[in-house]
Every structure is written in structure tokens, then in C-alpha cells.
Amino acid sequence: MEPNLSVDFFGKIAASPLVLASGVMGISYSGMLKVVENGCGIITTKSYTVQRRKGHEGPVVAEFNGGFINSMGLSNPGIYEGMKEIADCKKRCDAPIIISLFGVTAAEFTELVRAVDSSIIDAIELNLSCPNVADEYGIPIAASTEKVFEIVSAVKSITKLPVIAKLSPNTYNVPEIALSAEKAGADALTLINTLGPGMIIDINAQKPVILNKFGGISGAAIKPLAVKLIYEISKLVKIPIIGTGGVLTGEDAVEFLLAGAAYVGVGTAVYYNGIDVFAKINAFFSSYLRQNNLASVRDIKPI
Ligand code: DHB
């Protein structure tokens, strides 16, 4: 029998536990469709703000041995244009869609949530953890148990959609923040957003590679940190975790399930391995299940 890769996602069926991480191919409807056609189970959009944002001037991305740094500057067409792209995607495929929202205050988040058409969206992810706009907004929300509690509660009070809090690794008290999000009613957590920001200097040009100097670190370098936080926090909270951060291969994805993730986010790997990375990871899931005499990905139990 073919191993079963499909999973429940808040009452919907997803063909795979793989989630397109926010910020990658999740802007135009054609990009979203492509990842689903290539085996991705659940889509997360780029983070939307109320107004359109042009984002930072390039270069916005740079590679190093362990992955990438990026500082896109939350470029997005604004929530209202974004909803149109999502509607176009929903007409053509039934994969669950998580809309990512970025705000700073509870009022900003609730304004965004009111613009979400809940008939075509399956969950809301609150980006509480963008590392690249600290100059504009000050301390990241994700380092404050109080702010996380306030924002998650405010959002929960005005929507029936599942609410997912995306947390930052850039603070010593991530488990405490996770508990605060759960107490405020979060239905799931995404762990982790990018690390840092970090910096890469071009030694020939003798200046930073990306124009904004600093950028969030993604890719293989942050994977052990993601695994550790998923492992630790999944034992602390009852809500499911979308584990993301440096998953490049099928082996990495299984490692995240063993750490305690219910779903596995894939982002930077799309740059390295192309869009068929989802199909490749699914194929690995199937062979791993066969080898271990398991019928379903849900039989891969956390250690
Ligand atoms: C950006 C936002 C993020 O949440 C992140 O992790 C990296 C980059 C951005 O748009 O700049």
C-alpha cells in the first residue's frame, strides 16, 4: 500500500505535512499554484501589511556557506491586492492557505484581520518576528510575553479562523513566549522565523553585500536551533507546531517530525533545490515510512 502522506489541517485535508514558508513564492497566485502542483500541502503567503510596501532597495539577498541572509523589507502589494491573488489561487486548487500578516500593534493586526475573507482563508499566521524592520518599529514584539499575549488575544476575539503565532528565535525566552501565545488562544505556533539579523561583508568591495547591511539568517545554519526549540516547546504546549528553519532534504523534514513538529515549513530550500524540493521530500517520506513499516506520516512519532 502507498504510504499515506495526507494530514488534517484544522478540519481540512492537506496532501502533505509540507508547508510553503512565508516569503517564498507566496505572493502571486501562479507561484502558489506551482508549489502545490509540486507536492506542497499547505501554502503560507508573504506577510501582508495594510498599505502596499515597496520593500528595501537591492541587493536584498546574499548567500553564505550556511544559507542566506535577506532583508526584503516586507515588500508586498497590501492586504487588499493580496486577497485577490489568494482568491485566484483558491479557484484553482483546494490546498489550505495560511495568510501571513505583519503589524506592530494589536490595532494594526486587527485591522488586517478584518480585511481577511475567511471564506477562502484556512488560517492566519501572525508574523510577530520579522527581524528586518527594527529601525522602523523598535524591539521585536516576539521578545515580549505581554505584547504577544495582547496581539494574539485581540486577533482571537475577532476571528473564528485558526490563529498561528510565528515566533522569533532571537530571544532567550522563546518557551515562555510560546506559552503566552497558547494562553492567549493561539491555535498553533510556527517555529522559527529567521535568526539575527546577520551581516555578510564583501571583502573586495569592502562593504556589506546587502544594501540594508543586515538580514535575517535562513538555511542550514539555523536548523539545529529550530530542532531544539521545536523539541523543547512541543513538550510544553498542547497546540501543534509548524516547524521551519533550514529544512533542505527529506531527512531534515523527518528530523523535524521526530522533534515534535506537526507540519514542516520549507522556504530557503526552494532556492537551493528548485520547486520540486516538495516532491523530493514527499518521496523520502514514502520511502522512510516503507522502511519503518509505517502506514502514515502521522505514525512518525516525536521522540
Ligand atoms: C523579512 C521578513 C521576515 O519575517 C523575515 O524572517 C525575513 C525577511 C522581510 O520582508 O524583510
mmCIF file of C-alpha atoms and ligand atoms in Angstrom:
data_model
loop_
_atom_site.group_PDB
_atom_site.id
_atom_site.type_symbol
_atom_site.label_atom_id
_atom_site.label_comp_id
_atom_site.label_asym_id
_atom_site.label_seq_id
_atom_site.Cartn_x
_atom_site.Cartn_y
_atom_site.Cartn_z
ATOM 1 C CA MET A 1 0.000 0.000 0.000
ATOM 2 C CA GLU A 2 1.147 3.541 -0.758
ATOM 3 C CA PRO A 3 2.138 5.290 2.479
ATOM 4 C CA ASN A 4 -0.354 7.998 3.443
ATOM 5 C CA LEU A 5 1.153 11.496 3.481
ATOM 6 C CA SER A 6 -2.090 13.405 3.911
ATOM 7 C CA VAL A 7 -2.750 15.199 7.176
ATOM 8 C CA ASP A 8 -5.544 17.126 8.836
ATOM 9 C CA PHE A 9 -5.120 20.883 8.940
ATOM 10 C CA PHE A 10 -7.816 22.382 11.174
ATOM 11 C CA GLY A 11 -10.534 20.259 9.598
ATOM 12 C CA LYS A 12 -9.198 20.451 6.024
ATOM 13 C CA ILE A 13 -7.170 17.765 4.313
ATOM 14 C CA ALA A 14 -3.651 18.658 3.191
ATOM 15 C CA ALA A 15 -1.932 16.297 0.743
ATOM 16 C CA SER A 16 1.346 16.525 2.690
ATOM 17 C CA PRO A 17 2.553 17.987 6.016
ATOM 18 C CA LEU A 18 4.866 20.252 3.997
ATOM 19 C CA VAL A 19 4.132 23.961 4.296
ATOM 20 C CA LEU A 20 5.452 26.661 1.991
ATOM 21 C CA ALA A 21 7.129 29.056 4.441
ATOM 22 C CA SER A 22 6.141 32.709 4.296
ATOM 23 C CA GLY A 23 8.104 34.951 1.944
ATOM 24 C CA VAL A 24 8.872 32.377 -0.738
ATOM 25 C CA MET A 25 6.694 32.100 -3.881
ATOM 26 C CA GLY A 26 3.665 33.066 -1.785
ATOM 27 C CA ILE A 27 2.843 36.356 -3.486
ATOM 28 C CA SER A 28 1.323 35.655 -6.910
ATOM 29 C CA TYR A 29 -1.379 33.048 -7.405
ATOM 30 C CA SER A 30 0.709 31.328 -10.090
ATOM 31 C CA GLY A 31 3.615 30.889 -7.655
ATOM 32 C CA MET A 32 1.285 29.425 -5.036
ATOM 33 C CA LEU A 33 -0.256 27.016 -7.553
ATOM 34 C CA LYS A 34 3.178 25.883 -8.725
ATOM 35 C CA VAL A 35 4.282 24.798 -5.252
ATOM 36 C CA VAL A 36 1.053 22.857 -4.725
ATOM 37 C CA GLU A 37 1.447 21.148 -8.117
ATOM 38 C CA ASN A 38 4.923 20.168 -6.959
ATOM 39 C CA GLY A 39 3.758 18.445 -3.781
ATOM 40 C CA CYS A 40 3.468 21.177 -1.156
ATOM 41 C CA GLY A 41 0.481 20.528 1.150
ATOM 42 C CA ILE A 42 -0.192 23.953 2.669
ATOM 43 C CA ILE A 43 0.687 27.458 1.457
ATOM 44 C CA THR A 44 1.731 30.420 3.559
ATOM 45 C CA THR A 45 1.588 33.781 1.808
ATOM 46 C CA LYS A 46 4.170 36.558 2.088
ATOM 47 C CA SER A 47 3.342 38.782 5.082
ATOM 48 C CA TYR A 48 0.791 41.446 4.223
ATOM 49 C CA THR A 49 0.574 44.922 5.668
ATOM 50 C CA VAL A 50 -2.417 47.239 5.227
ATOM 51 C CA GLN A 51 -0.664 49.509 2.747
ATOM 52 C CA ARG A 52 1.486 48.235 -0.091
ATOM 53 C CA ARG A 53 5.225 48.229 0.746
ATOM 54 C CA LYS A 54 7.874 48.575 -1.905
ATOM 55 C CA GLY A 55 10.465 46.956 0.360
ATOM 56 C CA HIS A 56 14.174 47.682 0.621
ATOM 57 C CA GLU A 57 16.409 48.558 -2.329
ATOM 58 C CA GLY A 58 18.555 45.666 -3.585
ATOM 59 C CA PRO A 59 20.650 43.706 -3.185
ATOM 60 C CA VAL A 60 18.217 42.231 -0.652
ATOM 61 C CA VAL A 61 19.579 38.671 -0.518
ATOM 62 C CA ALA A 62 23.087 37.249 -0.080
ATOM 63 C CA GLU A 63 24.371 33.710 0.223
ATOM 64 C CA PHE A 64 26.978 32.302 2.633
ATOM 65 C CA ASN A 65 28.144 28.747 3.378
ATOM 66 C CA GLY A 66 25.314 28.047 5.810
ATOM 67 C CA GLY A 67 22.408 29.625 3.942
ATOM 68 C CA PHE A 68 21.175 33.113 3.131
ATOM 69 C CA ILE A 69 20.621 36.449 4.727
ATOM 70 C CA ASN A 70 17.751 38.547 3.438
ATOM 71 C CA SER A 71 16.223 41.905 4.096
ATOM 72 C CA MET A 72 13.269 42.249 1.766
ATOM 73 C CA GLY A 73 11.691 44.966 3.881
ATOM 74 C CA LEU A 74 8.274 43.271 3.902
ATOM 75 C CA SER A 75 7.640 44.061 0.252
ATOM 76 C CA ASN A 76 4.013 43.185 -0.511
ATOM 77 C CA PRO A 77 1.098 44.586 -2.505
ATOM 78 C CA GLY A 78 -1.008 45.300 0.588
ATOM 79 C CA ILE A 79 -3.714 43.086 2.054
ATOM 80 C CA TYR A 80 -6.471 44.048 -0.399
ATOM 81 C CA GLU A 81 -4.426 43.230 -3.535
ATOM 82 C CA GLY A 82 -3.092 40.146 -1.739
ATOM 83 C CA MET A 83 -6.593 38.807 -1.120
ATOM 84 C CA LYS A 84 -7.259 38.967 -4.892
ATOM 85 C CA GLU A 85 -4.239 36.754 -5.645
ATOM 86 C CA ILE A 86 -5.319 34.295 -2.968
ATOM 87 C CA ALA A 87 -8.862 34.202 -4.392
ATOM 88 C CA ASP A 88 -7.407 33.391 -7.830
ATOM 89 C CA CYS A 89 -5.378 30.583 -6.285
ATOM 90 C CA LYS A 90 -8.347 29.177 -4.346
ATOM 91 C CA LYS A 91 -10.401 28.989 -7.540
ATOM 92 C CA ARG A 92 -7.826 26.627 -8.980
ATOM 93 C CA CYS A 93 -6.737 24.459 -6.049
ATOM 94 C CA ASP A 94 -8.026 23.390 -2.672
ATOM 95 C CA ALA A 95 -4.781 23.277 -0.691
ATOM 96 C CA PRO A 96 -5.179 25.021 2.677
ATOM 97 C CA ILE A 97 -3.876 28.610 2.637
ATOM 98 C CA ILE A 98 -2.382 30.404 5.615
ATOM 99 C CA ILE A 99 -2.363 34.170 5.242
ATOM 100 C CA SER A 100 0.621 35.807 6.940
ATOM 101 C CA LEU A 101 0.018 39.229 8.462
ATOM 102 C CA PHE A 102 2.560 41.729 9.732
ATOM 103 C CA GLY A 103 1.718 44.513 12.118
ATOM 104 C CA VAL A 104 3.228 46.060 15.196
ATOM 105 C CA THR A 105 0.303 46.945 17.432
ATOM 106 C CA ALA A 106 -2.824 44.940 18.255
ATOM 107 C CA ALA A 107 -4.819 47.632 16.410
ATOM 108 C CA GLU A 108 -2.780 47.099 13.235
ATOM 109 C CA PHE A 109 -3.231 43.350 13.413
ATOM 110 C CA THR A 110 -6.976 43.592 13.973
ATOM 111 C CA GLU A 111 -7.304 45.977 11.016
ATOM 112 C CA LEU A 112 -5.540 43.366 8.868
ATOM 113 C CA VAL A 113 -7.678 40.531 10.204
ATOM 114 C CA ARG A 114 -10.836 42.467 9.308
ATOM 115 C CA ALA A 115 -9.612 42.613 5.705
ATOM 116 C CA VAL A 116 -9.233 38.817 5.541
ATOM 117 C CA ASP A 117 -12.003 36.990 3.674
ATOM 118 C CA SER A 118 -12.467 33.983 5.944
ATOM 119 C CA SER A 119 -14.377 32.071 3.265
ATOM 120 C CA ILE A 120 -11.170 31.491 1.273
ATOM 121 C CA ILE A 121 -8.523 31.511 4.009
ATOM 122 C CA ASP A 122 -7.839 28.491 6.215
ATOM 123 C CA ALA A 123 -5.674 30.066 8.928
ATOM 124 C CA ILE A 124 -3.986 33.317 9.893
ATOM 125 C CA GLU A 125 -0.289 33.440 10.738
ATOM 126 C CA LEU A 126 0.803 36.424 12.790
ATOM 127 C CA ASN A 127 4.330 37.437 11.831
ATOM 128 C CA LEU A 128 5.414 38.625 15.267
ATOM 129 C CA SER A 129 9.037 38.221 14.397
ATOM 130 C CA CYS A 130 10.345 39.995 11.278
ATOM 131 C CA PRO A 131 13.982 40.810 12.076
ATOM 132 C CA ASN A 132 14.407 43.482 9.398
ATOM 133 C CA VAL A 133 12.279 46.407 10.401
ATOM 134 C CA ALA A 134 13.561 47.053 13.921
ATOM 135 C CA ASP A 135 14.821 50.501 12.891
ATOM 136 C CA GLU A 136 11.303 51.440 11.877
ATOM 137 C CA TYR A 137 9.468 49.732 14.715
ATOM 138 C CA GLY A 138 11.830 49.192 17.637
ATOM 139 C CA ILE A 139 12.121 45.992 19.681
ATOM 140 C CA PRO A 140 10.641 42.888 18.042
ATOM 141 C CA ILE A 141 7.275 42.004 19.509
ATOM 142 C CA ALA A 142 8.281 38.378 19.741
ATOM 143 C CA ALA A 143 10.598 39.120 22.682
ATOM 144 C CA SER A 144 7.700 40.359 24.833
ATOM 145 C CA THR A 145 5.316 37.899 26.520
ATOM 146 C CA GLU A 146 2.897 40.790 27.164
ATOM 147 C CA LYS A 147 2.796 42.052 23.569
ATOM 148 C CA VAL A 148 2.415 38.540 22.163
ATOM 149 C CA PHE A 149 -0.433 37.897 24.603
ATOM 150 C CA GLU A 150 -2.135 41.187 23.770
ATOM 151 C CA ILE A 151 -1.914 40.740 19.983
ATOM 152 C CA VAL A 152 -2.958 37.083 19.908
ATOM 153 C CA SER A 153 -5.919 37.772 22.268
ATOM 154 C CA ALA A 154 -7.051 40.761 20.204
ATOM 155 C CA VAL A 155 -6.940 38.756 16.979
ATOM 156 C CA LYS A 156 -8.655 35.736 18.516
ATOM 157 C CA SER A 157 -11.505 37.921 19.749
ATOM 158 C CA ILE A 158 -12.451 38.991 16.209
ATOM 159 C CA THR A 159 -11.932 35.889 14.055
ATOM 160 C CA LYS A 160 -13.057 32.288 14.019
ATOM 161 C CA LEU A 161 -10.133 31.278 11.784
ATOM 162 C CA PRO A 162 -7.298 29.318 13.405
ATOM 163 C CA VAL A 163 -4.582 31.742 14.546
ATOM 164 C CA ILE A 164 -0.922 30.751 14.291
ATOM 165 C CA ALA A 165 1.762 32.755 16.087
ATOM 166 C CA LYS A 166 5.105 32.821 14.261
ATOM 167 C CA LEU A 167 7.800 33.270 16.859
ATOM 168 C CA SER A 168 11.332 34.541 16.706
ATOM 169 C CA PRO A 169 14.421 32.639 17.833
ATOM 170 C CA ASN A 170 16.063 35.945 18.754
ATOM 171 C CA THR A 171 15.287 35.948 22.437
ATOM 172 C CA TYR A 172 16.283 33.803 25.416
ATOM 173 C CA ASN A 173 12.707 33.136 26.488
ATOM 174 C CA VAL A 174 11.080 31.532 23.431
ATOM 175 C CA PRO A 175 9.368 28.807 25.541
ATOM 176 C CA GLU A 176 7.805 31.453 27.771
ATOM 177 C CA ILE A 177 6.639 33.408 24.707
ATOM 178 C CA ALA A 178 5.176 30.209 23.253
ATOM 179 C CA LEU A 179 3.209 29.582 26.455
ATOM 180 C CA SER A 180 1.974 33.165 26.389
ATOM 181 C CA ALA A 181 0.719 32.751 22.806
ATOM 182 C CA GLU A 182 -1.027 29.499 23.738
ATOM 183 C CA LYS A 183 -2.628 31.102 26.813
ATOM 184 C CA ALA A 184 -3.912 33.928 24.604
ATOM 185 C CA GLY A 185 -5.685 31.331 22.467
ATOM 186 C CA ALA A 186 -3.233 30.681 19.615
ATOM 187 C CA ASP A 187 -4.262 27.529 17.727
ATOM 188 C CA ALA A 188 -0.736 26.733 16.539
ATOM 189 C CA LEU A 189 2.822 28.063 16.538
ATOM 190 C CA THR A 190 5.308 28.482 13.730
ATOM 191 C CA LEU A 191 8.855 27.974 14.953
ATOM 192 C CA ILE A 192 11.107 29.674 13.862
ATOM 193 C CA ASN A 193 11.402 32.882 11.876
ATOM 194 C CA THR A 194 14.836 33.902 10.610
ATOM 195 C CA LEU A 195 17.716 34.339 13.029
ATOM 196 C CA GLY A 196 19.548 37.558 13.702
ATOM 197 C CA PRO A 197 19.735 39.687 11.622
ATOM 198 C CA GLY A 198 23.254 38.867 10.489
ATOM 199 C CA MET A 199 25.760 40.534 8.198
ATOM 200 C CA ILE A 200 27.969 39.493 5.284
ATOM 201 C CA ILE A 201 30.825 41.730 4.082
ATOM 202 C CA ASP A 202 32.172 41.617 0.528
ATOM 203 C CA ILE A 203 35.942 41.757 1.107
ATOM 204 C CA ASN A 204 36.680 43.075 -2.378
ATOM 205 C CA ALA A 205 34.099 45.823 -2.370
ATOM 206 C CA GLN A 206 34.800 46.265 1.359
ATOM 207 C CA LYS A 207 31.160 46.831 2.120
ATOM 208 C CA PRO A 208 28.134 44.830 3.231
ATOM 209 C CA VAL A 209 26.728 42.590 0.482
ATOM 210 C CA ILE A 210 23.126 43.624 1.010
ATOM 211 C CA LEU A 211 22.240 47.284 0.789
ATOM 212 C CA ASN A 212 20.337 47.320 4.071
ATOM 213 C CA LYS A 213 23.541 45.888 5.684
ATOM 214 C CA PHE A 214 21.780 43.303 7.887
ATOM 215 C CA GLY A 215 19.379 40.499 7.053
ATOM 216 C CA GLY A 216 17.545 37.581 8.667
ATOM 217 C CA ILE A 217 19.537 34.334 8.513
ATOM 218 C CA SER A 218 17.870 31.273 6.977
ATOM 219 C CA GLY A 219 19.054 27.901 5.710
ATOM 220 C CA ALA A 220 21.091 25.005 7.073
ATOM 221 C CA ALA A 221 22.891 27.134 9.686
ATOM 222 C CA ILE A 222 19.724 27.671 11.719
ATOM 223 C CA LYS A 223 18.384 24.099 11.559
ATOM 224 C CA PRO A 224 19.773 22.818 14.899
ATOM 225 C CA LEU A 225 18.305 25.858 16.644
ATOM 226 C CA ALA A 226 14.891 25.166 15.076
ATOM 227 C CA VAL A 227 15.062 21.484 16.058
ATOM 228 C CA LYS A 228 15.947 22.350 19.639
ATOM 229 C CA LEU A 229 13.140 24.886 20.035
ATOM 230 C CA ILE A 230 10.555 22.598 18.373
ATOM 231 C CA TYR A 231 11.628 19.721 20.631
ATOM 232 C CA GLU A 232 11.543 21.807 23.785
ATOM 233 C CA ILE A 233 8.339 23.748 23.068
ATOM 234 C CA SER A 234 6.309 20.809 21.702
ATOM 235 C CA LYS A 235 6.689 19.219 25.144
ATOM 236 C CA LEU A 236 5.445 22.404 26.797
ATOM 237 C CA VAL A 237 2.370 23.354 24.724
ATOM 238 C CA LYS A 238 -0.653 21.379 23.549
ATOM 239 C CA ILE A 239 -1.114 23.210 20.234
ATOM 240 C CA PRO A 240 0.535 21.947 17.016
ATOM 241 C CA ILE A 241 3.789 23.376 15.697
ATOM 242 C CA ILE A 242 4.746 24.213 12.132
ATOM 243 C CA GLY A 243 8.477 23.526 12.316
ATOM 244 C CA THR A 244 10.501 25.620 9.909
ATOM 245 C CA GLY A 245 14.119 26.714 9.640
ATOM 246 C CA GLY A 246 16.744 25.159 7.411
ATOM 247 C CA VAL A 247 14.842 22.142 6.086
ATOM 248 C CA LEU A 248 16.572 21.240 2.813
ATOM 249 C CA THR A 249 16.009 17.493 2.467
ATOM 250 C CA GLY A 250 13.647 14.665 3.324
ATOM 251 C CA GLU A 251 15.964 13.679 6.158
ATOM 252 C CA ASP A 252 15.650 17.191 7.618
ATOM 253 C CA ALA A 253 11.848 17.035 7.366
ATOM 254 C CA VAL A 254 11.695 13.679 9.197
ATOM 255 C CA GLU A 255 14.019 15.119 11.844
ATOM 256 C CA PHE A 256 11.518 17.955 12.413
ATOM 257 C CA LEU A 257 8.625 15.477 12.812
ATOM 258 C CA LEU A 258 10.725 13.494 15.294
ATOM 259 C CA ALA A 259 11.483 16.735 17.152
ATOM 260 C CA GLY A 260 7.743 17.294 17.594
ATOM 261 C CA ALA A 261 6.586 19.365 14.618
ATOM 262 C CA ALA A 262 3.133 18.531 13.233
ATOM 263 C CA TYR A 263 3.885 20.263 9.909
ATOM 264 C CA VAL A 264 7.195 21.128 8.248
ATOM 265 C CA GLY A 265 7.886 24.502 6.640
ATOM 266 C CA VAL A 266 10.147 24.752 3.604
ATOM 267 C CA GLY A 267 11.497 28.093 2.419
ATOM 268 C CA THR A 268 15.165 28.596 1.583
ATOM 269 C CA ALA A 269 15.330 25.056 0.136
ATOM 270 C CA VAL A 270 13.270 26.265 -2.818
ATOM 271 C CA TYR A 271 16.250 28.437 -3.827
ATOM 272 C CA TYR A 272 18.735 25.608 -3.427
ATOM 273 C CA ASN A 273 16.825 22.652 -4.775
ATOM 274 C CA GLY A 274 14.170 24.186 -7.011
ATOM 275 C CA ILE A 275 10.449 23.890 -6.720
ATOM 276 C CA ASP A 276 10.434 20.097 -6.960
ATOM 277 C CA VAL A 277 12.009 20.007 -3.478
ATOM 278 C CA PHE A 278 8.478 19.339 -2.162
ATOM 279 C CA ALA A 279 8.055 16.250 -4.363
ATOM 280 C CA LYS A 280 11.538 15.069 -3.372
ATOM 281 C CA ILE A 281 10.797 15.398 0.354
ATOM 282 C CA ASN A 282 7.443 13.607 -0.135
ATOM 283 C CA ALA A 283 9.236 10.767 -1.931
ATOM 284 C CA PHE A 284 11.627 10.499 1.007
ATOM 285 C CA PHE A 285 8.692 10.417 3.447
ATOM 286 C CA SER A 286 7.233 7.499 1.484
ATOM 287 C CA SER A 287 10.480 5.520 1.450
ATOM 288 C CA TYR A 288 11.098 6.254 5.151
ATOM 289 C CA LEU A 289 7.585 5.032 6.009
ATOM 290 C CA ARG A 290 8.036 1.856 3.954
ATOM 291 C CA GLN A 291 11.418 1.157 5.536
ATOM 292 C CA ASN A 292 9.979 1.570 9.003
ATOM 293 C CA ASN A 293 6.749 -0.327 8.272
ATOM 294 C CA LEU A 294 4.589 2.683 8.958
ATOM 295 C CA ALA A 295 1.351 3.478 7.146
ATOM 296 C CA SER A 296 1.130 7.249 7.591
ATOM 297 C CA VAL A 297 3.324 10.284 8.259
ATOM 298 C CA ARG A 298 1.299 10.638 11.450
ATOM 299 C CA ASP A 299 2.897 7.377 12.597
ATOM 300 C CA ILE A 300 6.237 9.194 12.802
ATOM 301 C CA LYS A 301 6.012 9.989 16.492
ATOM 302 C CA PRO A 302 8.027 12.659 18.310
ATOM 303 C CA ILE A 303 10.975 11.276 20.246
HETATM 304 C C1 DHB B 1 11.584 39.707 6.033
HETATM 305 C C2 DHB B 1 10.575 39.357 6.918
HETATM 306 C C3 DHB B 1 10.742 38.277 7.756
HETATM 307 O O1 DHB B 1 9.803 37.895 8.665
HETATM 308 C C4 DHB B 1 11.926 37.548 7.696
HETATM 309 O O2 DHB B 1 12.089 36.497 8.511
HETATM 310 C C5 DHB B 1 12.914 37.886 6.804
HETATM 311 C C6 DHB B 1 12.733 38.966 5.974
HETATM 312 C C7 DHB B 1 11.463 40.893 5.170
HETATM 313 O O3 DHB B 1 10.470 41.052 4.442
HETATM 314 O O4 DHB B 1 12.375 41.721 5.211
#
